[in-house]
Amino acid sequence: FREAPDLLLQLVTMVNPADLREKGLRVCRTVQRAGEYIVTYPMAYHAGFNLGANCAEAVNFATPDWVAWGNAAQERYRQ
């Protein structure tokens, strides 16, 4: 991480949900359809993939009360 501190932002990691459940973690699954939104909360792992032809757009936004979560994440990345 010293040479590439943003390495985690460049990697794609897919984790088998069964492995997460085995470790006692809660796993949720959803299917996003046309016109629907998905909201990912702070400190949540998320990943996705397409099951066919796809035209997608991602928008990151935050309300002012999110700033504390962003600062905490930045500190974790620095460690």
PDB file of C-alpha atoms in Angstrom, residues 37-42 58-67:
ATOM      1  CA  TYR A  37     -32.327   2.520  -7.535  1.00  0.00           C
ATOM      2  CA  ILE A  38     -30.017   0.703  -5.162  1.00  0.00           C
ATOM      3  CA  VAL A  39     -28.760   2.536  -2.065  1.00  0.00           C
ATOM      4  CA  THR A  40     -25.616   1.198  -0.404  1.00  0.00           C
ATOM      5  CA  TYR A  41     -25.091   2.326   3.167  1.00  0.00           C
ATOM      6  CA  PRO A  42     -21.736   3.318   4.669  1.00  0.00           C
ATOM      7  CA  ALA A  58     -23.622   4.985 -11.156  1.00  0.00           C
ATOM      8  CA  VAL A  59     -23.976   8.188  -9.178  1.00  0.00           C
ATOM      9  CA  ASN A  60     -22.273   8.766  -5.856  1.00  0.00           C
ATOM     10  CA  PHE A  61     -23.874  11.383  -3.663  1.00  0.00           C
ATOM     11  CA  ALA A  62     -24.041  12.169   0.007  1.00  0.00           C
ATOM     12  CA  THR A  63     -25.962  14.369   2.377  1.00  0.00           C
ATOM     13  CA  PRO A  64     -24.016  16.556   4.843  1.00  0.00           C
ATOM     14  CA  ASP A  65     -24.444  14.037   7.671  1.00  0.00           C
ATOM     15  CA  TRP A  66     -22.443  11.527   5.593  1.00  0.00           C
ATOM     16  CA  VAL A  67     -19.204  13.539   5.944  1.00  0.00           C
TER      17      VAL A  67
END
